[in-house]
C-alpha positions as a LaTeX table, in Angstrom:
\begin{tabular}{lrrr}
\hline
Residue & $x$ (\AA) & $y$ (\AA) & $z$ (\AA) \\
\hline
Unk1 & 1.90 & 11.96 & 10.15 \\
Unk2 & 4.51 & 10.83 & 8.02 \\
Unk3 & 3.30 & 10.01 & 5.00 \\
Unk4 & 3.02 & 13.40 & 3.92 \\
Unk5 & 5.50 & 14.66 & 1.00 \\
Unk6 & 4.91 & 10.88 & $-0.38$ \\
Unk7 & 1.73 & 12.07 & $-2.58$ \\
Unk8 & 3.30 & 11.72 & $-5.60$ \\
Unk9 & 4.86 & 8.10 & $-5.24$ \\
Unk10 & 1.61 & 7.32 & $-3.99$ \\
Unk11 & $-0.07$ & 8.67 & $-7.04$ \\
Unk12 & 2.91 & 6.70 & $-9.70$ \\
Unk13 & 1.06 & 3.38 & $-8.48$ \\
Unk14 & $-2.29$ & 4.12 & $-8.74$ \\
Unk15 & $-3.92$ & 2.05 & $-11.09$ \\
Unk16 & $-1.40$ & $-0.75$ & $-11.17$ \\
Unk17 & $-1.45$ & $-4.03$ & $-10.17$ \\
Unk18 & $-1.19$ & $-3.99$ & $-6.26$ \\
Unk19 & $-3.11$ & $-0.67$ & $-5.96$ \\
Unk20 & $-6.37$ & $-2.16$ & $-8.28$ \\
Unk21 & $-6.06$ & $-5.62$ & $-6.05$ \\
Unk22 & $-6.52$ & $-3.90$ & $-2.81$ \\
Unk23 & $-9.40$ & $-1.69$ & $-3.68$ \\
Unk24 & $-11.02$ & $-4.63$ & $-5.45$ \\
Unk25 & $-11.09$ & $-6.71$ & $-2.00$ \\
Unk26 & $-11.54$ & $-4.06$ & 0.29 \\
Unk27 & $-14.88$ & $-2.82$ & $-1.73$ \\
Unk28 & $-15.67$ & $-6.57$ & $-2.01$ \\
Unk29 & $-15.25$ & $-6.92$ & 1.32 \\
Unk30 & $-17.05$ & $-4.39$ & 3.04 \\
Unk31 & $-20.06$ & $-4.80$ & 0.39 \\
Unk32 & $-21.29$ & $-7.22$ & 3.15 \\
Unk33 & $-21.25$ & $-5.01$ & 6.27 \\
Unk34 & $-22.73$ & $-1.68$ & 4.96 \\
Unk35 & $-26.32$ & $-1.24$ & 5.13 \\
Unk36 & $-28.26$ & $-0.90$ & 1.93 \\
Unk37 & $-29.92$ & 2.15 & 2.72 \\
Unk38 & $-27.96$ & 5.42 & 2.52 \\
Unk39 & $-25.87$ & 5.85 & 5.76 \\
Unk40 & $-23.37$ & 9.22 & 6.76 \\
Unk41 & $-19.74$ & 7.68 & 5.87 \\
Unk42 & $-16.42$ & 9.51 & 7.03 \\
Unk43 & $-13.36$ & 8.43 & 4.92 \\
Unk44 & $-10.55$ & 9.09 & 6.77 \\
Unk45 & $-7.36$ & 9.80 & 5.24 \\
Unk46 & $-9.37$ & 9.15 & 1.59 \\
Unk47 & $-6.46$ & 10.01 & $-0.48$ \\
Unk48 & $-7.17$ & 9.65 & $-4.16$ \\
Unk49 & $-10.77$ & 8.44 & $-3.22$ \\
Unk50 & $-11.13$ & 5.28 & $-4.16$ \\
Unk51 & $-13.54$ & 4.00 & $-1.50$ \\
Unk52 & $-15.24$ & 7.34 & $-0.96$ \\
Unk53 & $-16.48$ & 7.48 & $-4.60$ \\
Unk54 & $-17.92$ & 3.87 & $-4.17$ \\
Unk55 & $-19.23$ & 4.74 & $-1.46$ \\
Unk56 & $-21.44$ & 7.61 & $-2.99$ \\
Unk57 & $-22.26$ & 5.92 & $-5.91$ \\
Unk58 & $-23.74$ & 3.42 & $-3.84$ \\
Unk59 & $-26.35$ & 6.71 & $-2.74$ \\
Unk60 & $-24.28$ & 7.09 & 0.59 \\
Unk61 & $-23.05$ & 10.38 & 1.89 \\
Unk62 & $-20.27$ & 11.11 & 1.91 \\
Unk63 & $-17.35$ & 12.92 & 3.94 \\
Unk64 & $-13.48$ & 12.32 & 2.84 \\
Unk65 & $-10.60$ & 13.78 & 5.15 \\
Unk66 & $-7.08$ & 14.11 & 3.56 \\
Unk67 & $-4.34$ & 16.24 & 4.41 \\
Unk68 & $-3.23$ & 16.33 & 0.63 \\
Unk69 & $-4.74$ & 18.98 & $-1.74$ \\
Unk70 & $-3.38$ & 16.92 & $-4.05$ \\
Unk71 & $-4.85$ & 14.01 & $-3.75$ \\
Unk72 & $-8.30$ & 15.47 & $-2.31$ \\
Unk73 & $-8.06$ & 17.12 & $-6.09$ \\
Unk74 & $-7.98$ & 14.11 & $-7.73$ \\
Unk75 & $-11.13$ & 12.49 & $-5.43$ \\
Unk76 & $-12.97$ & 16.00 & $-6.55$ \\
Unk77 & $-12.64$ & 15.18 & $-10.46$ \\
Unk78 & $-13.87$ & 11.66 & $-9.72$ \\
Unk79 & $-17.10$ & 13.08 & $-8.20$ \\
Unk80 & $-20.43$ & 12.44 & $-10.66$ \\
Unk81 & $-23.42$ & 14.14 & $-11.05$ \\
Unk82 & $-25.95$ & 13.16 & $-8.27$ \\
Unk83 & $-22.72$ & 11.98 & $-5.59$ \\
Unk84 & $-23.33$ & 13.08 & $-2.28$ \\
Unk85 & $-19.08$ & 14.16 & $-1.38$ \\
Unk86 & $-18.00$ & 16.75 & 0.55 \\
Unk87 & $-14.53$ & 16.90 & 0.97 \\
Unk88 & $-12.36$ & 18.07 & 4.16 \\
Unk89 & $-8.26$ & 19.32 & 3.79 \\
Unk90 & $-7.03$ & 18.29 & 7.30 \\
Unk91 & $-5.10$ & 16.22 & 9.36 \\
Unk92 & $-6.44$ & 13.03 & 10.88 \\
Unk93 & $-5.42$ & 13.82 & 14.15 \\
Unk94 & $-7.90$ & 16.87 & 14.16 \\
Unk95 & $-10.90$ & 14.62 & 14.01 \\
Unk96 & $-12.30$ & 15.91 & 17.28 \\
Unk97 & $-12.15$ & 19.45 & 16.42 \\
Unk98 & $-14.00$ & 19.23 & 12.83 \\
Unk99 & $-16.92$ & 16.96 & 13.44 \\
Unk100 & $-19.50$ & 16.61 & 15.93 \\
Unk101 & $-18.86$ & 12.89 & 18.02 \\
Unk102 & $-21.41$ & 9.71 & 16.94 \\
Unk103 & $-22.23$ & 11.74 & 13.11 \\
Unk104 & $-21.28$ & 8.60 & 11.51 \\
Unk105 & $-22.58$ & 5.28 & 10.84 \\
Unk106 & $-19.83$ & 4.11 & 8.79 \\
Unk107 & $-15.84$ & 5.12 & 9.10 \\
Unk108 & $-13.10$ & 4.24 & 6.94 \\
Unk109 & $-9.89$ & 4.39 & 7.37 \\
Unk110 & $-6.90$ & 2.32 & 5.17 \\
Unk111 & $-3.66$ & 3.15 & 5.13 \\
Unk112 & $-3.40$ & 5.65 & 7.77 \\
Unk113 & $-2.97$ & 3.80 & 11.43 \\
Unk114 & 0.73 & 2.62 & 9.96 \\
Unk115 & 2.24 & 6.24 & 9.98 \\
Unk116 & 1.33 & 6.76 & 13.53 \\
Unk117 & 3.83 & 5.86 & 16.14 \\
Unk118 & 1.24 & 5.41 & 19.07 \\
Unk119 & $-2.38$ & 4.32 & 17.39 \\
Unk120 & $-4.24$ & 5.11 & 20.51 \\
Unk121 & $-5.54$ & 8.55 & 20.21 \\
Unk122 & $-6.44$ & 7.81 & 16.50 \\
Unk123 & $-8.44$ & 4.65 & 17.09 \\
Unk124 & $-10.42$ & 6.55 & 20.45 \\
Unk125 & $-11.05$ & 9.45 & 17.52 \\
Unk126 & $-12.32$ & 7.11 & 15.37 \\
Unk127 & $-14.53$ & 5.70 & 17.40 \\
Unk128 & $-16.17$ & 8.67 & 18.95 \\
Unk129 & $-17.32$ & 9.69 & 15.33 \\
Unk130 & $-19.60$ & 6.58 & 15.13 \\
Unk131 & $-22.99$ & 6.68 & 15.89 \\
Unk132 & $-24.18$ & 3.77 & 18.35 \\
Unk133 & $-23.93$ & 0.18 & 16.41 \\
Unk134 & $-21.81$ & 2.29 & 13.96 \\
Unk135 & $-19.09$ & 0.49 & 11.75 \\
Unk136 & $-15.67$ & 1.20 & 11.41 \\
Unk137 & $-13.70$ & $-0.02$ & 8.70 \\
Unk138 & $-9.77$ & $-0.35$ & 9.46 \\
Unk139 & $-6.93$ & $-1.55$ & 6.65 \\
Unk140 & $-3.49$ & $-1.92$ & 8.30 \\
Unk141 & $-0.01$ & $-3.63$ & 7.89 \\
Unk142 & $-0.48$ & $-7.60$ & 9.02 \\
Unk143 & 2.51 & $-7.23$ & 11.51 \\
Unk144 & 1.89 & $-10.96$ & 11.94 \\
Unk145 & 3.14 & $-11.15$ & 8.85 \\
Unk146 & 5.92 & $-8.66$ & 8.35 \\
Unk147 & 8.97 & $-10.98$ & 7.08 \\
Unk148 & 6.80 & $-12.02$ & 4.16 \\
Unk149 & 7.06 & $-9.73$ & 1.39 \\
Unk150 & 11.39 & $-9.25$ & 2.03 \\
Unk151 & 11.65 & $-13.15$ & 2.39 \\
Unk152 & 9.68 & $-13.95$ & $-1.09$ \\
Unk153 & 12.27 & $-11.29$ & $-2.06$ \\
Unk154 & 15.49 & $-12.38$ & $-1.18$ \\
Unk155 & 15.99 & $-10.09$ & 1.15 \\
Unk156 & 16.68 & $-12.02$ & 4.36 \\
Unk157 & 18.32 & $-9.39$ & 6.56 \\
Unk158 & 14.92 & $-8.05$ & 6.44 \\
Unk159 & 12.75 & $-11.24$ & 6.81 \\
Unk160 & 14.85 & $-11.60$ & 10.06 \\
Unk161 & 14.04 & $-7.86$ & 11.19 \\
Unk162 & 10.25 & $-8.29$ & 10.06 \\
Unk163 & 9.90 & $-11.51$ & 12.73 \\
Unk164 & 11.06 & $-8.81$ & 15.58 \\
Unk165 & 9.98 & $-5.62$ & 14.41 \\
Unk166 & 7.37 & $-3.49$ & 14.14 \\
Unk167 & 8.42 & $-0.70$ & 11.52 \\
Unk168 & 9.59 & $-0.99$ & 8.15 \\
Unk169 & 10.26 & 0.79 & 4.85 \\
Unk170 & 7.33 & 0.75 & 2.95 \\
Unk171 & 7.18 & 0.91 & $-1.18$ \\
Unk172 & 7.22 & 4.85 & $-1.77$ \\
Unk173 & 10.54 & 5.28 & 0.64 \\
Unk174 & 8.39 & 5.68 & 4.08 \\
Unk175 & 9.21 & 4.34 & 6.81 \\
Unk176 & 5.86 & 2.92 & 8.88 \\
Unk177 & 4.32 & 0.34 & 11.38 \\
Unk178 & 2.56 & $-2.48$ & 11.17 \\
Unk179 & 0.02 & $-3.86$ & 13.48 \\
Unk180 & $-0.70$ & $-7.08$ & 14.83 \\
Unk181 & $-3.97$ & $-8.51$ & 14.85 \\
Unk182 & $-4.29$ & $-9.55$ & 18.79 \\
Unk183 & $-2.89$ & $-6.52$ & 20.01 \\
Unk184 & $-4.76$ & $-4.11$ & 17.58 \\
Unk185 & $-7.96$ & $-6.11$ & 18.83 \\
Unk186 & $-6.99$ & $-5.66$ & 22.50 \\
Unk187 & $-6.72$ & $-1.73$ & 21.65 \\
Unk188 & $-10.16$ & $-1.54$ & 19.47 \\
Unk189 & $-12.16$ & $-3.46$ & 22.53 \\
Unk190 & $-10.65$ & $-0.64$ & 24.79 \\
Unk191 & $-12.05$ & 2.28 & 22.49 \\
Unk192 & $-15.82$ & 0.27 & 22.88 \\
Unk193 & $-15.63$ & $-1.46$ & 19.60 \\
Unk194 & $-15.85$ & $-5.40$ & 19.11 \\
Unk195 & $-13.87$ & $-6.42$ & 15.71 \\
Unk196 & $-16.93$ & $-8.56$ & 14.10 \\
Unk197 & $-14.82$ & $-9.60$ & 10.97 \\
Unk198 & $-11.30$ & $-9.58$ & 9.76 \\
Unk199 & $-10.27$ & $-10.05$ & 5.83 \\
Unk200 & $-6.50$ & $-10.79$ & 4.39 \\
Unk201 & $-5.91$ & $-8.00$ & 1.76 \\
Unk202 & $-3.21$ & $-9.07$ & $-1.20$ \\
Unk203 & $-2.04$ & $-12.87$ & $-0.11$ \\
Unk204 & $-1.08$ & $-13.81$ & $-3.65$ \\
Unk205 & 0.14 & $-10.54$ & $-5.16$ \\
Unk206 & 1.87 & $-8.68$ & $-2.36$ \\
Unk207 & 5.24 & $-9.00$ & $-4.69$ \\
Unk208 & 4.28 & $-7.89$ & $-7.77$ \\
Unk209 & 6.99 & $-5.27$ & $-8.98$ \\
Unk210 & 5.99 & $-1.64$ & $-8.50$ \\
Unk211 & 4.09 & $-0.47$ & $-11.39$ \\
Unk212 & 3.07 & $-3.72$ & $-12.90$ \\
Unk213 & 0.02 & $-4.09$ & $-14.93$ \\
Unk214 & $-3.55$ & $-5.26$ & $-14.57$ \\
Unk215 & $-3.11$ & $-8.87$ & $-16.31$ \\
Unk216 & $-6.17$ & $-10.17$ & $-18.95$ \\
Unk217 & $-7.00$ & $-12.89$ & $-16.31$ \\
Unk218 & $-7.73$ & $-10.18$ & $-13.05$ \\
Unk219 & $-11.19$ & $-11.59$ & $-12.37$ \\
Unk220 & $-9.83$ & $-14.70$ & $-11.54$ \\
Unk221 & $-7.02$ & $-13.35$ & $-10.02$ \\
Unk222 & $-9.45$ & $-11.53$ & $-7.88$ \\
Unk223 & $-11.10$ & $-14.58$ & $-7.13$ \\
Unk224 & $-8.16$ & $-16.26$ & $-6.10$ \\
Unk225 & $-7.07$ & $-13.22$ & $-3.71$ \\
Unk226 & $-10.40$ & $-13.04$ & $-2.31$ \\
Unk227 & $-11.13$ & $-16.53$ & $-1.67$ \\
Unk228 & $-7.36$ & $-16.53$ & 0.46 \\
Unk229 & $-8.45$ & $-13.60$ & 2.32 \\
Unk230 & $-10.93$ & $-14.77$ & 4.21 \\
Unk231 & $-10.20$ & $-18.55$ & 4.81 \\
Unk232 & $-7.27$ & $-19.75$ & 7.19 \\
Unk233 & $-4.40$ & $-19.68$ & 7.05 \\
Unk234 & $-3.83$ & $-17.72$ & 4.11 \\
Unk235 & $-5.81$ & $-14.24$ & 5.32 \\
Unk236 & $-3.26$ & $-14.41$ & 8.41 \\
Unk237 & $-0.09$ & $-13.96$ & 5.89 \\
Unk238 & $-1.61$ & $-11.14$ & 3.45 \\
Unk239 & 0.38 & $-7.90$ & 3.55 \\
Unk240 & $-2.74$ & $-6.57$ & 4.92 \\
Unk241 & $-5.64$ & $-7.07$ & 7.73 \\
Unk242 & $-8.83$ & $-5.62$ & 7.13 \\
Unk243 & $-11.24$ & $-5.50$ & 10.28 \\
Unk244 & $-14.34$ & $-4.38$ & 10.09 \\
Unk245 & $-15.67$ & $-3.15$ & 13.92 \\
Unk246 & $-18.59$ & $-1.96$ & 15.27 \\
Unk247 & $-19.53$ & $-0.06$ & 18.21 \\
Unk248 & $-21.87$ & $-0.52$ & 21.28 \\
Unk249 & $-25.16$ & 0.11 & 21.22 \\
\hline
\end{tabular}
């Protein structure tokens, strides 16, 4: 996967603008799909564990998969008395090896399908950990909407490779792939899973500069970004889609 070596670019925006305005939705978000009774949740690809943590506050339990020590070591010092995490050093792709298939009722995974060249195997993985009616959560790049963010730039040589093209250079210096929402569908359906809602994630703020701070006004910022990302057409131009999927049964 290729985002590895990248943890500590990752880690310089943590906490700014962009970074708080994803997790914001994407908790927001999935607040209506997850049941309200404790349910088994794998985080895949967790990183700094965001999600994960919510996740076990919330009385779920809680698995988080990261190939980064570093980053799994900054989930760990999150973790609060009474949390139910248990946290797993590997590589996504070893999914089948570590856990037993349908031990899930909930799967996340953001960020991670966009450093994989072929999203196949990943997506069947992730869908043999759910447990019938099982949800998975999935945050990609909106390669619908790839010549966005470089043409609100300036940077027209790469709106006019985003219209045709499915990879780009991402903001810590990776280069990664973007999905489109049809054709990501198409491949979910083919894995057993029906996509039962899909979110915009970061219509509004996509631009901000690297590093730039929470403003006074985020709630109704927030409001604003969440409000776009699930009413058309705005959701369909965010940086990112997030569908939430569940399997048969």
């Amino acid at each position: 996967m290729r985002f590895s070596g990248a943890e500590g670019r990752w880690r310089e925006g943590l906490g700014s603008l962009r970074d708080v305005v994803r997790q914001e939705l994407v908790t927001r978000q999935l607040a209506e799909h997850l049941p309200i009774t404790p349910c088994r949740v794998l985080d895949v690809g967790s990183g700094q564990g965001t999600q994960a943590l919510r996740m076990a506050a919330r009385g779920h339990r809680v698995t988080a998969l990261d190939a980064s020590r570093e980053l799994l070591d900054v989930l760990e010092s999150g973790v609060q008395p009474g949390m139910r995490v248990r946290t797993v050093q590997a590589e996504a792709e070893r999914l089948g090896e570590l856990f037993e298939p349908g031990g899930f009722d909930a799967v996340l995974c953001h960020g991670v399908l966009m450093y994989f060249d072929d999203p196949g195997p990943l997506l069947a993985a992730l869908a043999g950990m759910l447990a019938p009616g099982g949800m998975l959560s999935l945050l990609v790049r909106n390669g619908d909407a790839l010549a966005m963010r470089p043409g609100l730039l300036g940077d027209w040589a790469g709106a006019q490779r985003g219209f045709d093209e499915a990879y780009y250079r991402n903001r810590i210096g990776v280069t990664a792939r973007a999905d489109r929402l049809a054709d990501l569908t198409r491949r979910l359906a083919v894995t057993g899973l029906e996509v039962r809602q899909w979110y915009g994630v970061r219509v509004f703020t996509d631009v901000a500069p690297d590093g730039a701070p929470v403003p006074g006004d985020l709630e109704e910022l927030l409001a604003v970004e969440e409000r776009a990302g699930r009413t058309d057409p705005y959701r369909a131009v965010a940086a990112l889609t997030h569908l939430v999927c569940h399997a048969g049964g």
